[in-house]
mmCIF file of C-alpha atoms and ligand atoms in Angstrom:
data_model
loop_
_atom_site.group_PDB
_atom_site.id
_atom_site.type_symbol
_atom_site.label_atom_id
_atom_site.label_comp_id
_atom_site.label_asym_id
_atom_site.label_seq_id
_atom_site.Cartn_x
_atom_site.Cartn_y
_atom_site.Cartn_z
ATOM 1 C CA MET A 1 36.779 2.875 11.184
ATOM 2 C CA SER A 2 32.698 2.888 11.276
ATOM 3 C CA LYS A 3 30.741 1.532 14.212
ATOM 4 C CA LYS A 4 30.466 -2.512 14.027
ATOM 5 C CA THR A 5 27.295 -4.192 15.680
ATOM 6 C CA ILE A 6 30.205 -7.381 17.674
ATOM 7 C CA TYR A 7 27.824 -10.173 18.893
ATOM 8 C CA ILE A 8 29.878 -12.799 21.323
ATOM 9 C CA ALA A 9 28.106 -16.368 21.797
ATOM 10 C CA GLY A 10 29.301 -17.077 25.022
ATOM 11 C CA LEU A 11 29.974 -14.756 28.051
ATOM 12 C CA GLY A 12 32.362 -16.527 30.133
ATOM 13 C CA LEU A 13 36.436 -15.704 31.221
ATOM 14 C CA ILE A 14 36.853 -15.548 27.341
ATOM 15 C CA GLY A 15 34.102 -13.564 25.665
ATOM 16 C CA GLY A 16 33.741 -11.783 28.517
ATOM 17 C CA SER A 17 37.099 -10.443 28.559
ATOM 18 C CA LEU A 18 37.149 -9.948 24.634
ATOM 19 C CA ALA A 19 34.327 -7.864 25.033
ATOM 20 C CA LEU A 20 36.067 -6.030 27.756
ATOM 21 C CA GLY A 21 38.634 -6.011 25.630
ATOM 22 C CA ILE A 22 36.834 -4.498 21.757
ATOM 23 C CA LYS A 23 35.456 -1.766 24.324
ATOM 24 C CA ARG A 24 38.731 -0.786 25.600
ATOM 25 C CA ASP A 25 39.839 0.795 21.824
ATOM 26 C CA HIS A 26 36.067 0.966 20.432
ATOM 27 C CA PRO A 27 33.440 2.437 23.036
ATOM 28 C CA ASP A 28 31.304 3.162 20.288
ATOM 29 C CA TYR A 29 31.078 -0.805 18.691
ATOM 30 C CA GLU A 30 27.377 -1.825 20.260
ATOM 31 C CA ILE A 31 28.556 -5.526 21.830
ATOM 32 C CA LEU A 32 25.726 -7.803 22.077
ATOM 33 C CA GLY A 33 25.794 -10.789 24.025
ATOM 34 C CA TYR A 34 24.452 -14.787 24.174
ATOM 35 C CA ASN A 35 24.983 -16.587 27.323
ATOM 36 C CA ARG A 36 22.769 -19.955 27.488
ATOM 37 C CA SER A 37 22.507 -19.942 31.588
ATOM 38 C CA ASP A 38 21.048 -16.276 32.484
ATOM 39 C CA TYR A 39 23.689 -16.019 35.481
ATOM 40 C CA SER A 40 26.888 -15.182 33.171
ATOM 41 C CA ARG A 41 24.269 -13.591 30.730
ATOM 42 C CA ASN A 42 22.997 -11.219 34.264
ATOM 43 C CA ILE A 43 26.496 -10.397 35.116
ATOM 44 C CA ALA A 44 27.641 -9.325 31.415
ATOM 45 C CA LEU A 45 25.489 -7.066 31.796
ATOM 46 C CA GLU A 46 25.784 -5.372 35.044
ATOM 47 C CA ARG A 47 29.135 -5.285 34.499
ATOM 48 C CA GLY A 48 28.425 -3.030 31.710
ATOM 49 C CA ILE A 49 30.370 -5.959 29.627
ATOM 50 C CA VAL A 50 27.635 -6.304 26.513
ATOM 51 C CA ASP A 51 24.859 -3.474 25.965
ATOM 52 C CA ARG A 52 22.394 -6.024 25.634
ATOM 53 C CA ALA A 53 22.200 -9.849 25.954
ATOM 54 C CA THR A 54 19.901 -13.110 24.698
ATOM 55 C CA GLY A 55 19.148 -16.503 26.049
ATOM 56 C CA ASP A 56 18.523 -17.082 22.629
ATOM 57 C CA PHE A 57 21.388 -17.520 20.258
ATOM 58 C CA LYS A 58 19.554 -17.039 17.015
ATOM 59 C CA GLU A 59 18.497 -13.317 17.886
ATOM 60 C CA PHE A 60 21.121 -11.242 17.472
ATOM 61 C CA ALA A 61 23.126 -12.991 14.829
ATOM 62 C CA PRO A 62 21.875 -11.434 11.813
ATOM 63 C CA LEU A 63 22.507 -7.951 13.599
ATOM 64 C CA ALA A 64 26.569 -8.688 13.678
ATOM 65 C CA ASP A 65 29.128 -7.358 11.425
ATOM 66 C CA VAL A 66 31.586 -9.688 13.688
ATOM 67 C CA ILE A 67 30.544 -12.658 15.232
ATOM 68 C CA ILE A 68 32.780 -14.090 17.650
ATOM 69 C CA LEU A 69 31.877 -18.124 19.573
ATOM 70 C CA ALA A 70 33.816 -17.896 22.814
ATOM 71 C CA VAL A 71 32.244 -21.244 24.131
ATOM 72 C CA PRO A 72 33.001 -24.747 24.416
ATOM 73 C CA ILE A 73 34.749 -26.766 20.862
ATOM 74 C CA LYS A 74 31.800 -29.042 20.150
ATOM 75 C CA GLN A 75 29.462 -26.227 20.897
ATOM 76 C CA THR A 76 31.528 -23.707 18.447
ATOM 77 C CA MET A 77 31.121 -26.451 16.393
ATOM 78 C CA ALA A 78 27.368 -27.086 16.908
ATOM 79 C CA TYR A 79 26.957 -22.984 16.057
ATOM 80 C CA LEU A 80 28.275 -22.377 12.389
ATOM 81 C CA LYS A 81 26.161 -25.561 11.389
ATOM 82 C CA GLU A 82 23.559 -23.392 12.980
ATOM 83 C CA LEU A 83 24.442 -19.681 11.235
ATOM 84 C CA ALA A 84 24.744 -21.643 7.799
ATOM 85 C CA ASP A 85 21.205 -21.748 8.085
ATOM 86 C CA LEU A 86 20.534 -18.072 9.077
ATOM 87 C CA ASP A 87 19.753 -14.910 7.535
ATOM 88 C CA LEU A 88 23.309 -13.248 8.055
ATOM 89 C CA LYS A 89 24.261 -9.477 6.937
ATOM 90 C CA ASP A 90 26.567 -9.881 3.585
ATOM 91 C CA ASN A 91 29.797 -10.808 4.290
ATOM 92 C CA VAL A 92 29.963 -11.300 7.689
ATOM 93 C CA ILE A 93 32.946 -12.014 9.842
ATOM 94 C CA ILE A 94 32.685 -15.171 11.880
ATOM 95 C CA THR A 95 35.619 -16.359 14.392
ATOM 96 C CA ASP A 96 35.812 -18.748 17.033
ATOM 97 C CA ALA A 97 38.385 -18.923 20.547
ATOM 98 C CA GLY A 98 37.964 -22.667 20.227
ATOM 99 C CA SER A 99 42.137 -24.140 21.857
ATOM 100 C CA THR A 100 42.142 -26.380 19.065
ATOM 101 C CA LYS A 101 41.457 -25.716 15.452
ATOM 102 C CA ARG A 102 41.829 -28.056 12.747
ATOM 103 C CA GLU A 103 38.592 -29.250 13.739
ATOM 104 C CA ILE A 104 36.557 -26.147 13.517
ATOM 105 C CA VAL A 105 38.239 -24.407 10.918
ATOM 106 C CA GLU A 106 36.824 -27.704 9.133
ATOM 107 C CA ALA A 107 33.643 -27.451 10.250
ATOM 108 C CA ALA A 108 33.343 -23.995 9.039
ATOM 109 C CA GLU A 109 34.296 -24.430 5.348
ATOM 110 C CA ARG A 110 31.835 -27.305 5.405
ATOM 111 C CA TYR A 111 28.714 -25.871 7.382
ATOM 112 C CA LEU A 112 29.525 -22.073 6.148
ATOM 113 C CA THR A 113 31.058 -22.319 2.389
ATOM 114 C CA GLY A 114 29.503 -20.639 -0.630
ATOM 115 C CA LYS A 115 27.375 -18.372 2.040
ATOM 116 C CA ASN A 116 28.336 -14.755 2.118
ATOM 117 C CA VAL A 117 30.403 -14.688 5.417
ATOM 118 C CA GLN A 118 34.323 -15.016 5.823
ATOM 119 C CA PHE A 119 35.699 -17.215 8.994
ATOM 120 C CA VAL A 120 39.354 -16.768 10.388
ATOM 121 C CA GLY A 121 39.904 -19.307 13.283
ATOM 122 C CA SER A 122 40.612 -17.636 16.910
ATOM 123 C CA HIS A 123 42.755 -19.149 19.262
ATOM 124 C CA PRO A 124 43.505 -16.068 22.350
ATOM 125 C CA MET A 125 46.278 -17.695 23.907
ATOM 126 C CA ALA A 126 46.315 -16.748 27.464
ATOM 127 C CA GLY A 127 43.269 -17.882 30.498
ATOM 128 C CA SER A 128 43.324 -19.106 34.038
ATOM 129 C CA HIS A 129 41.418 -21.508 36.253
ATOM 130 C CA LYS A 130 38.353 -19.291 36.356
ATOM 131 C CA SER A 131 36.113 -19.052 34.614
ATOM 132 C CA GLY A 132 32.485 -17.244 33.928
ATOM 133 C CA ALA A 133 32.075 -13.297 33.185
ATOM 134 C CA ILE A 134 32.498 -12.675 37.150
ATOM 135 C CA ALA A 135 36.000 -14.009 36.338
ATOM 136 C CA ALA A 136 36.763 -11.839 32.321
ATOM 137 C CA ASP A 137 39.301 -9.416 32.526
ATOM 138 C CA VAL A 138 40.528 -6.206 30.285
ATOM 139 C CA THR A 139 43.811 -7.383 30.905
ATOM 140 C CA LEU A 140 43.745 -10.947 30.534
ATOM 141 C CA PHE A 141 45.727 -11.104 26.710
ATOM 142 C CA GLU A 142 48.360 -8.411 27.265
ATOM 143 C CA ASN A 143 50.893 -9.882 25.733
ATOM 144 C CA ALA A 144 49.948 -13.342 25.047
ATOM 145 C CA TYR A 145 49.581 -14.395 21.563
ATOM 146 C CA TYR A 146 46.323 -13.710 19.013
ATOM 147 C CA ILE A 147 46.707 -17.207 16.503
ATOM 148 C CA PHE A 148 44.731 -16.713 13.336
ATOM 149 C CA THR A 149 44.272 -19.640 11.692
ATOM 150 C CA PRO A 150 43.071 -18.935 7.683
ATOM 151 C CA THR A 151 40.738 -21.206 5.804
ATOM 152 C CA SER A 152 39.704 -21.304 2.932
ATOM 153 C CA LEU A 153 36.435 -18.398 3.990
ATOM 154 C CA THR A 154 39.948 -16.022 5.010
ATOM 155 C CA LYS A 155 39.960 -12.814 2.679
ATOM 156 C CA GLU A 156 43.253 -11.056 2.464
ATOM 157 C CA THR A 157 41.295 -8.042 4.627
ATOM 158 C CA THR A 158 39.840 -10.179 7.184
ATOM 159 C CA ILE A 159 42.372 -10.813 9.107
ATOM 160 C CA PRO A 160 43.555 -6.246 9.466
ATOM 161 C CA GLU A 161 39.709 -6.260 10.071
ATOM 162 C CA LEU A 162 39.443 -7.933 13.173
ATOM 163 C CA LYS A 163 43.361 -6.734 13.948
ATOM 164 C CA ASP A 164 41.412 -3.615 14.567
ATOM 165 C CA ILE A 165 38.635 -4.653 16.071
ATOM 166 C CA LEU A 166 40.860 -6.161 18.152
ATOM 167 C CA SER A 167 43.626 -3.795 19.342
ATOM 168 C CA GLY A 168 42.712 -3.456 22.941
ATOM 169 C CA LEU A 169 43.909 -6.325 23.296
ATOM 170 C CA LYS A 170 47.246 -5.911 23.582
ATOM 171 C CA SER A 171 48.086 -9.483 22.312
ATOM 172 C CA ARG A 172 50.522 -10.420 20.012
ATOM 173 C CA TYR A 173 48.536 -11.552 16.378
ATOM 174 C CA VAL A 174 50.252 -14.401 14.710
ATOM 175 C CA GLU A 175 48.866 -16.562 11.875
ATOM 176 C CA ILE A 176 49.415 -19.861 11.522
ATOM 177 C CA ASP A 177 47.843 -23.578 10.023
ATOM 178 C CA ALA A 178 44.952 -24.426 11.910
ATOM 179 C CA ALA A 179 47.204 -28.285 12.326
ATOM 180 C CA GLU A 180 50.609 -26.655 12.969
ATOM 181 C CA HIS A 181 48.436 -24.956 15.480
ATOM 182 C CA ASP A 182 46.822 -27.912 17.052
ATOM 183 C CA ARG A 183 50.234 -29.323 16.392
ATOM 184 C CA VAL A 184 52.187 -27.004 18.357
ATOM 185 C CA THR A 185 50.253 -26.870 21.093
ATOM 186 C CA SER A 186 50.007 -30.563 22.332
ATOM 187 C CA GLN A 187 53.763 -30.492 22.674
ATOM 188 C CA ILE A 188 53.490 -26.838 24.780
ATOM 189 C CA SER A 189 49.896 -26.880 26.728
ATOM 190 C CA HIS A 190 48.201 -30.402 25.311
ATOM 191 C CA PHE A 191 50.246 -33.093 26.911
ATOM 192 C CA PRO A 192 52.305 -31.080 29.305
ATOM 193 C CA HIS A 193 48.881 -30.764 31.318
ATOM 194 C CA LEU A 194 47.711 -35.106 30.870
ATOM 195 C CA LEU A 195 51.406 -34.624 32.197
ATOM 196 C CA ALA A 196 50.395 -32.669 35.138
ATOM 197 C CA SER A 197 47.528 -34.957 36.070
ATOM 198 C CA GLY A 198 49.276 -37.971 36.055
ATOM 199 C CA LEU A 199 51.709 -36.900 38.221
ATOM 200 C CA MET A 200 49.417 -35.446 41.009
ATOM 201 C CA GLU A 201 47.363 -39.075 40.371
ATOM 202 C CA GLN A 202 50.471 -41.480 40.528
ATOM 203 C CA ALA A 203 51.884 -39.263 44.041
ATOM 204 C CA ALA A 204 48.208 -39.371 44.831
ATOM 205 C CA ASP A 205 48.408 -43.193 44.592
ATOM 206 C CA TYR A 206 51.772 -43.202 46.290
ATOM 207 C CA ALA A 207 50.538 -41.049 49.207
ATOM 208 C CA GLN A 208 48.126 -44.899 50.026
ATOM 209 C CA ALA A 209 51.511 -46.007 51.241
ATOM 210 C CA HIS A 210 53.547 -43.515 52.119
ATOM 211 C CA GLU A 211 52.311 -40.910 54.484
ATOM 212 C CA MET A 212 54.999 -38.359 54.323
ATOM 213 C CA THR A 213 54.704 -37.777 50.184
ATOM 214 C CA ASN A 214 52.478 -35.181 50.516
ATOM 215 C CA HIS A 215 54.553 -33.680 53.123
ATOM 216 C CA PHE A 216 57.532 -33.290 51.410
ATOM 217 C CA ALA A 217 55.842 -32.100 47.933
ATOM 218 C CA ALA A 218 57.111 -28.602 47.338
ATOM 219 C CA GLY A 219 58.646 -26.505 44.912
ATOM 220 C CA GLY A 220 59.556 -28.391 42.351
ATOM 221 C CA PHE A 221 56.351 -30.356 42.152
ATOM 222 C CA ARG A 222 54.587 -27.544 43.460
ATOM 223 C CA ASP A 223 55.417 -26.076 39.758
ATOM 224 C CA MET A 224 54.907 -29.242 38.440
ATOM 225 C CA THR A 225 51.651 -29.834 38.693
ATOM 226 C CA ARG A 226 50.401 -26.425 39.036
ATOM 227 C CA ILE A 227 47.848 -26.870 35.784
ATOM 228 C CA ALA A 228 46.886 -30.072 36.614
ATOM 229 C CA GLU A 229 44.213 -27.711 39.057
ATOM 230 C CA SER A 230 42.777 -26.877 35.611
ATOM 231 C CA GLU A 231 38.858 -27.409 34.194
ATOM 232 C CA PRO A 232 38.727 -31.162 33.812
ATOM 233 C CA GLY A 233 35.699 -30.714 30.890
ATOM 234 C CA MET A 234 38.229 -28.173 28.541
ATOM 235 C CA TRP A 235 40.334 -30.358 28.501
ATOM 236 C CA ALA A 236 38.543 -33.478 27.753
ATOM 237 C CA SER A 237 37.683 -31.244 24.494
ATOM 238 C CA ILE A 238 40.738 -30.179 24.420
ATOM 239 C CA LEU A 239 42.552 -34.094 23.834
ATOM 240 C CA MET A 240 39.287 -35.105 22.041
ATOM 241 C CA THR A 241 39.776 -32.459 19.773
ATOM 242 C CA ASN A 242 43.466 -32.719 19.050
ATOM 243 C CA GLY A 243 44.199 -36.839 19.865
ATOM 244 C CA PRO A 244 46.162 -37.333 17.023
ATOM 245 C CA ALA A 245 49.231 -35.186 18.164
ATOM 246 C CA VAL A 246 48.575 -35.840 21.526
ATOM 247 C CA LEU A 247 49.049 -39.279 20.552
ATOM 248 C CA ASP A 248 51.949 -38.330 18.964
ATOM 249 C CA ARG A 249 53.589 -36.951 21.534
ATOM 250 C CA ILE A 250 52.731 -39.491 24.152
ATOM 251 C CA GLU A 251 54.543 -42.069 21.890
ATOM 252 C CA ASP A 252 57.376 -39.781 21.886
ATOM 253 C CA PHE A 253 57.543 -39.350 25.393
ATOM 254 C CA LYS A 254 57.718 -42.808 26.532
ATOM 255 C CA LYS A 255 60.728 -43.179 24.224
ATOM 256 C CA ARG A 256 62.300 -40.294 26.191
ATOM 257 C CA LEU A 257 61.439 -42.325 29.735
ATOM 258 C CA ASP A 258 62.940 -45.669 28.220
ATOM 259 C CA HIS A 259 65.962 -44.074 27.479
ATOM 260 C CA VAL A 260 66.481 -42.316 31.065
ATOM 261 C CA ALA A 261 65.563 -45.362 32.449
ATOM 262 C CA ASP A 262 68.238 -47.849 30.225
ATOM 263 C CA LEU A 263 71.107 -44.726 31.548
ATOM 264 C CA ILE A 264 69.864 -45.223 35.194
ATOM 265 C CA LYS A 265 70.308 -49.264 34.557
ATOM 266 C CA ALA A 266 73.515 -48.216 33.107
ATOM 267 C CA GLU A 267 74.207 -46.099 35.498
ATOM 268 C CA ASP A 268 75.775 -44.197 33.026
ATOM 269 C CA GLU A 269 76.793 -40.710 34.737
ATOM 270 C CA SER A 270 77.860 -38.472 32.405
ATOM 271 C CA ALA A 271 74.901 -39.348 30.078
ATOM 272 C CA ILE A 272 72.759 -38.319 32.376
ATOM 273 C CA TRP A 273 74.547 -35.101 33.400
ATOM 274 C CA GLU A 274 74.481 -34.199 30.762
ATOM 275 C CA PHE A 275 70.408 -35.418 30.068
ATOM 276 C CA PHE A 276 70.357 -32.493 32.973
ATOM 277 C CA ASP A 277 72.329 -30.158 31.439
ATOM 278 C CA ASN A 278 70.586 -30.398 28.022
ATOM 279 C CA GLY A 279 67.519 -29.512 29.490
ATOM 280 C CA ARG A 280 68.449 -26.855 31.981
ATOM 281 C CA LYS A 281 70.490 -25.203 28.366
ATOM 282 C CA LYS A 282 66.997 -25.841 25.676
ATOM 283 C CA ARG A 283 64.630 -24.410 29.202
ATOM 284 C CA LYS A 284 67.234 -20.910 29.115
ATOM 285 C CA GLU A 285 67.283 -20.389 25.155
ATOM 286 C CA MET A 286 63.248 -21.052 25.709
ATOM 287 C CA GLU A 287 60.967 -17.668 24.900
ATOM 288 C CA ILE A 288 58.993 -18.560 27.745
ATOM 289 C CA HIS A 289 62.540 -16.786 29.557
ATOM 290 C CA LYS A 290 62.245 -13.965 26.978
ATOM 291 C CA LYS A 291 58.959 -12.783 26.279
ATOM 292 C CA GLY A 292 56.598 -14.441 29.201
ATOM 293 C CA GLY A 293 55.835 -17.131 26.327
ATOM 294 C CA VAL A 294 51.978 -18.483 26.739
ATOM 295 C CA GLU A 295 51.766 -17.137 29.902
ATOM 296 C CA SER A 296 52.850 -13.917 29.895
ATOM 297 C CA ALA A 297 54.749 -14.188 33.505
ATOM 298 C CA PHE A 298 57.664 -12.729 34.239
ATOM 299 C CA ASP A 299 58.242 -13.600 38.082
ATOM 300 C CA ILE A 300 61.313 -12.089 40.655
ATOM 301 C CA PHE A 301 62.002 -14.241 43.967
ATOM 302 C CA VAL A 302 63.761 -11.908 46.665
ATOM 303 C CA ASP A 303 65.240 -13.869 49.135
ATOM 304 C CA VAL A 304 63.456 -12.310 51.836
ATOM 305 C CA PRO A 305 63.544 -12.879 56.464
ATOM 306 C CA ASP A 306 61.612 -14.229 57.875
ATOM 307 C CA ARG A 307 59.397 -11.302 59.071
ATOM 308 C CA GLU A 308 55.934 -9.510 58.958
ATOM 309 C CA ASP A 309 56.645 -6.412 57.923
ATOM 310 C CA VAL A 310 58.867 -7.853 54.884
ATOM 311 C CA ILE A 311 55.734 -8.465 51.915
ATOM 312 C CA LEU A 312 54.457 -5.095 53.064
ATOM 313 C CA SER A 313 57.332 -2.904 52.877
ATOM 314 C CA ILE A 314 57.621 -5.065 49.186
ATOM 315 C CA MET A 315 54.122 -4.050 48.761
ATOM 316 C CA GLU A 316 54.456 -0.097 49.300
ATOM 317 C CA LEU A 317 57.931 -0.313 46.882
ATOM 318 C CA LEU A 318 56.124 -1.448 43.735
ATOM 319 C CA ARG A 319 52.871 0.765 43.845
ATOM 320 C CA GLY A 320 51.685 1.361 40.835
ATOM 321 C CA THR A 321 53.001 -1.528 39.491
ATOM 322 C CA SER A 322 51.234 -4.356 37.532
ATOM 323 C CA LEU A 323 51.799 -6.705 39.723
ATOM 324 C CA VAL A 324 49.551 -10.278 38.747
ATOM 325 C CA ASN A 325 50.364 -12.662 41.460
ATOM 326 C CA ILE A 326 52.498 -12.645 44.532
ATOM 327 C CA ARG A 327 53.758 -16.308 46.143
ATOM 328 C CA ILE A 328 54.787 -17.240 49.671
ATOM 329 C CA ASN A 329 57.213 -20.018 49.007
ATOM 330 C CA GLU A 330 57.759 -21.264 52.872
ATOM 331 C CA GLU A 331 57.974 -25.103 52.519
ATOM 332 C CA ASN A 332 61.053 -25.271 50.917
ATOM 333 C CA ARG A 333 63.638 -22.778 50.983
ATOM 334 C CA GLU A 334 66.654 -25.407 49.138
ATOM 335 C CA ASP A 335 64.833 -25.603 45.536
ATOM 336 C CA ILE A 336 64.206 -22.299 45.068
ATOM 337 C CA HIS A 337 65.281 -18.809 44.225
ATOM 338 C CA GLY A 338 63.985 -17.108 46.891
ATOM 339 C CA ILE A 339 60.935 -17.258 49.588
ATOM 340 C CA LEU A 340 58.769 -14.354 47.999
ATOM 341 C CA GLN A 341 57.891 -15.096 44.136
ATOM 342 C CA ILE A 342 55.884 -11.764 42.397
ATOM 343 C CA THR A 343 54.127 -11.942 38.569
ATOM 344 C CA PHE A 344 54.321 -8.931 36.974
ATOM 345 C CA LYS A 345 52.338 -8.409 33.964
ATOM 346 C CA ASN A 346 55.158 -7.596 31.453
ATOM 347 C CA GLU A 347 59.029 -6.938 31.430
ATOM 348 C CA LYS A 348 58.784 -2.918 32.191
ATOM 349 C CA ASP A 349 57.257 -3.704 35.816
ATOM 350 C CA ARG A 350 59.661 -6.283 36.295
ATOM 351 C CA LYS A 351 62.971 -4.154 36.138
ATOM 352 C CA HIS A 352 61.159 -1.610 37.994
ATOM 353 C CA ALA A 353 60.408 -4.270 40.528
ATOM 354 C CA ARG A 354 64.190 -5.092 40.756
ATOM 355 C CA THR A 355 65.127 -1.548 40.650
ATOM 356 C CA VAL A 356 63.931 -0.691 43.600
ATOM 357 C CA ILE A 357 63.367 -3.533 45.666
ATOM 358 C CA GLU A 358 67.413 -3.160 45.028
ATOM 359 C CA ALA A 359 67.752 0.034 46.053
ATOM 360 C CA ASN A 360 65.765 0.052 49.438
ATOM 361 C CA THR A 361 66.930 -2.499 50.149
ATOM 362 C CA ASP A 362 69.096 -4.550 51.078
ATOM 363 C CA TYR A 363 67.309 -8.429 49.426
ATOM 364 C CA HIS A 364 68.541 -10.618 47.107
ATOM 365 C CA VAL A 365 66.691 -10.011 43.582
ATOM 366 C CA VAL A 366 66.917 -13.287 41.160
ATOM 367 C CA ILE A 367 64.356 -13.060 37.577
ATOM 368 C CA ALA A 368 64.976 -16.631 36.984
HETATM 369 P P1 NAD B 1 33.704 -20.331 30.491
HETATM 370 O O1 NAD B 1 32.897 -21.812 31.285
HETATM 371 O O2 NAD B 1 34.248 -19.864 30.858
HETATM 372 O O3 NAD B 1 32.526 -20.268 29.118
HETATM 373 C C1 NAD B 1 32.652 -21.148 28.893
HETATM 374 C C2 NAD B 1 30.689 -20.119 28.029
HETATM 375 O O4 NAD B 1 30.719 -21.203 26.651
HETATM 376 C C3 NAD B 1 29.687 -19.383 28.794
HETATM 377 O O5 NAD B 1 29.343 -18.724 28.566
HETATM 378 C C4 NAD B 1 28.787 -20.948 29.283
HETATM 379 O O6 NAD B 1 27.510 -20.602 29.649
HETATM 380 C C5 NAD B 1 29.345 -21.174 27.926
HETATM 381 N N1 NAD B 1 28.650 -22.758 27.624
HETATM 382 C C6 NAD B 1 29.295 -23.862 27.795
HETATM 383 N N2 NAD B 1 29.018 -24.697 27.049
HETATM 384 C C7 NAD B 1 27.623 -24.487 26.176
HETATM 385 C C8 NAD B 1 26.560 -24.625 25.767
HETATM 386 N N3 NAD B 1 26.809 -26.715 25.570
HETATM 387 N N4 NAD B 1 25.540 -24.412 24.933
HETATM 388 C C9 NAD B 1 25.932 -23.029 24.936
HETATM 389 N N5 NAD B 1 26.535 -22.480 25.682
HETATM 390 C C10 NAD B 1 27.663 -23.309 26.763
HETATM 391 O O7 NAD B 1 34.975 -20.942 29.726
HETATM 392 P P2 NAD B 1 36.327 -20.165 28.562
HETATM 393 O O8 NAD B 1 37.267 -20.123 29.871
HETATM 394 O O9 NAD B 1 36.053 -18.806 29.016
HETATM 395 O O10 NAD B 1 36.479 -21.103 27.499
HETATM 396 C C11 NAD B 1 35.535 -20.946 26.228
HETATM 397 C C12 NAD B 1 36.522 -21.039 24.972
HETATM 398 O O11 NAD B 1 37.625 -20.240 24.681
HETATM 399 C C13 NAD B 1 36.604 -22.684 24.975
HETATM 400 O O12 NAD B 1 36.456 -22.825 23.010
HETATM 401 C C14 NAD B 1 37.669 -22.728 25.301
HETATM 402 O O13 NAD B 1 38.388 -23.927 24.352
HETATM 403 C C15 NAD B 1 38.685 -21.549 24.626
HETATM 404 N N6 NAD B 1 39.504 -20.914 25.555
HETATM 405 C C16 NAD B 1 39.655 -21.362 26.405
HETATM 406 C C17 NAD B 1 40.920 -20.696 27.371
HETATM 407 C C18 NAD B 1 41.086 -20.727 29.313
HETATM 408 O O14 NAD B 1 42.344 -20.964 29.522
HETATM 409 N N7 NAD B 1 39.796 -20.895 30.033
HETATM 410 C C19 NAD B 1 42.456 -20.267 26.802
HETATM 411 C C20 NAD B 1 41.942 -19.964 25.352
HETATM 412 C C21 NAD B 1 40.608 -20.846 24.659
#
């Protein structure tokens, strides 16, 4: 395909990582960036994430073949309105990166219909607790879902062209209706986030009267609440733009909690057993076990003795694999599979890790 000019507005974690991913397969493309603050703008220039950068949103828009809005959701909608008044290239492709899609797609159709532009919503479904251009990572979207939400401004060629431009992300591309995207993500992402924060709030309040609460909180509690550390601004804007779907999940969950409470009151042990057994079975069937799901987590758990050279020797065995995280679960060995949890980027590396650790040590390795 011919050389293109890509304009990315918002050089944060997502915008910066998209830029790196595009450059990976298309080093000849010119990448122009906008960032409000000069901090991330300068980092983006220093790291070669963009070729040129500006602090004026309107400056590069007329030069672009593709415009990617990677700013907070409300700002994305404000920029769609601004783009409608600019003299853009004929047939320019405009897309975004927002975590919710229905309101963005509606804004695009409201402001851009009748203009000579193409628009498709995008949601690259990977992230981290880090932000800014400093955190941009070319591997961020590998194996993650990259969701397109088509609109009345999406042509037959829009998505194939974008897929080619974004091929260096190495994502799994999927098309889905914007409202359905928001319903599904309310269940698997937005509702769990508010549940995690609610659980943290409850435990912190409880700890005031029960001082051992903080000390006893271990593996299970940590896993349930990890995402409570996410950036509050982003999550507030997600809930503000997906209210009805999230409220629906809250109402549904209230009924489920009431049902379990009734079972406990009735001392119905076999029904409670069924409840837990069902949860266990459903989780095993879910895609998170097969492909890493949204967060691309491929974990192994290694039961290792408490010796200081152990981790070093395992790292030595894993030289060359795409290890993304390592965690030592020290506090509580009862409710976890092993003490050392290692996360890989893909299934191939996880399998390789298991094989080499089992071949070279007598440690028990579990894939959860
Ligand atoms: P970030 O904080 O790393 O970057 C946000 C960028 O937006 C920065 O460049 C910042 O300067 C700019 N910005 C913020 N407010 C602005 C304003 N009012 N006007 C102009 N620019 C402004 O955040 P991010 O994680 O890169 O998120 C960007 C978008 O990607 C959001 O819409 C978010 O919903 C979406 N997203 C985030 C994740 C994630 O996990 N972080 C995952 C998928 C999609």
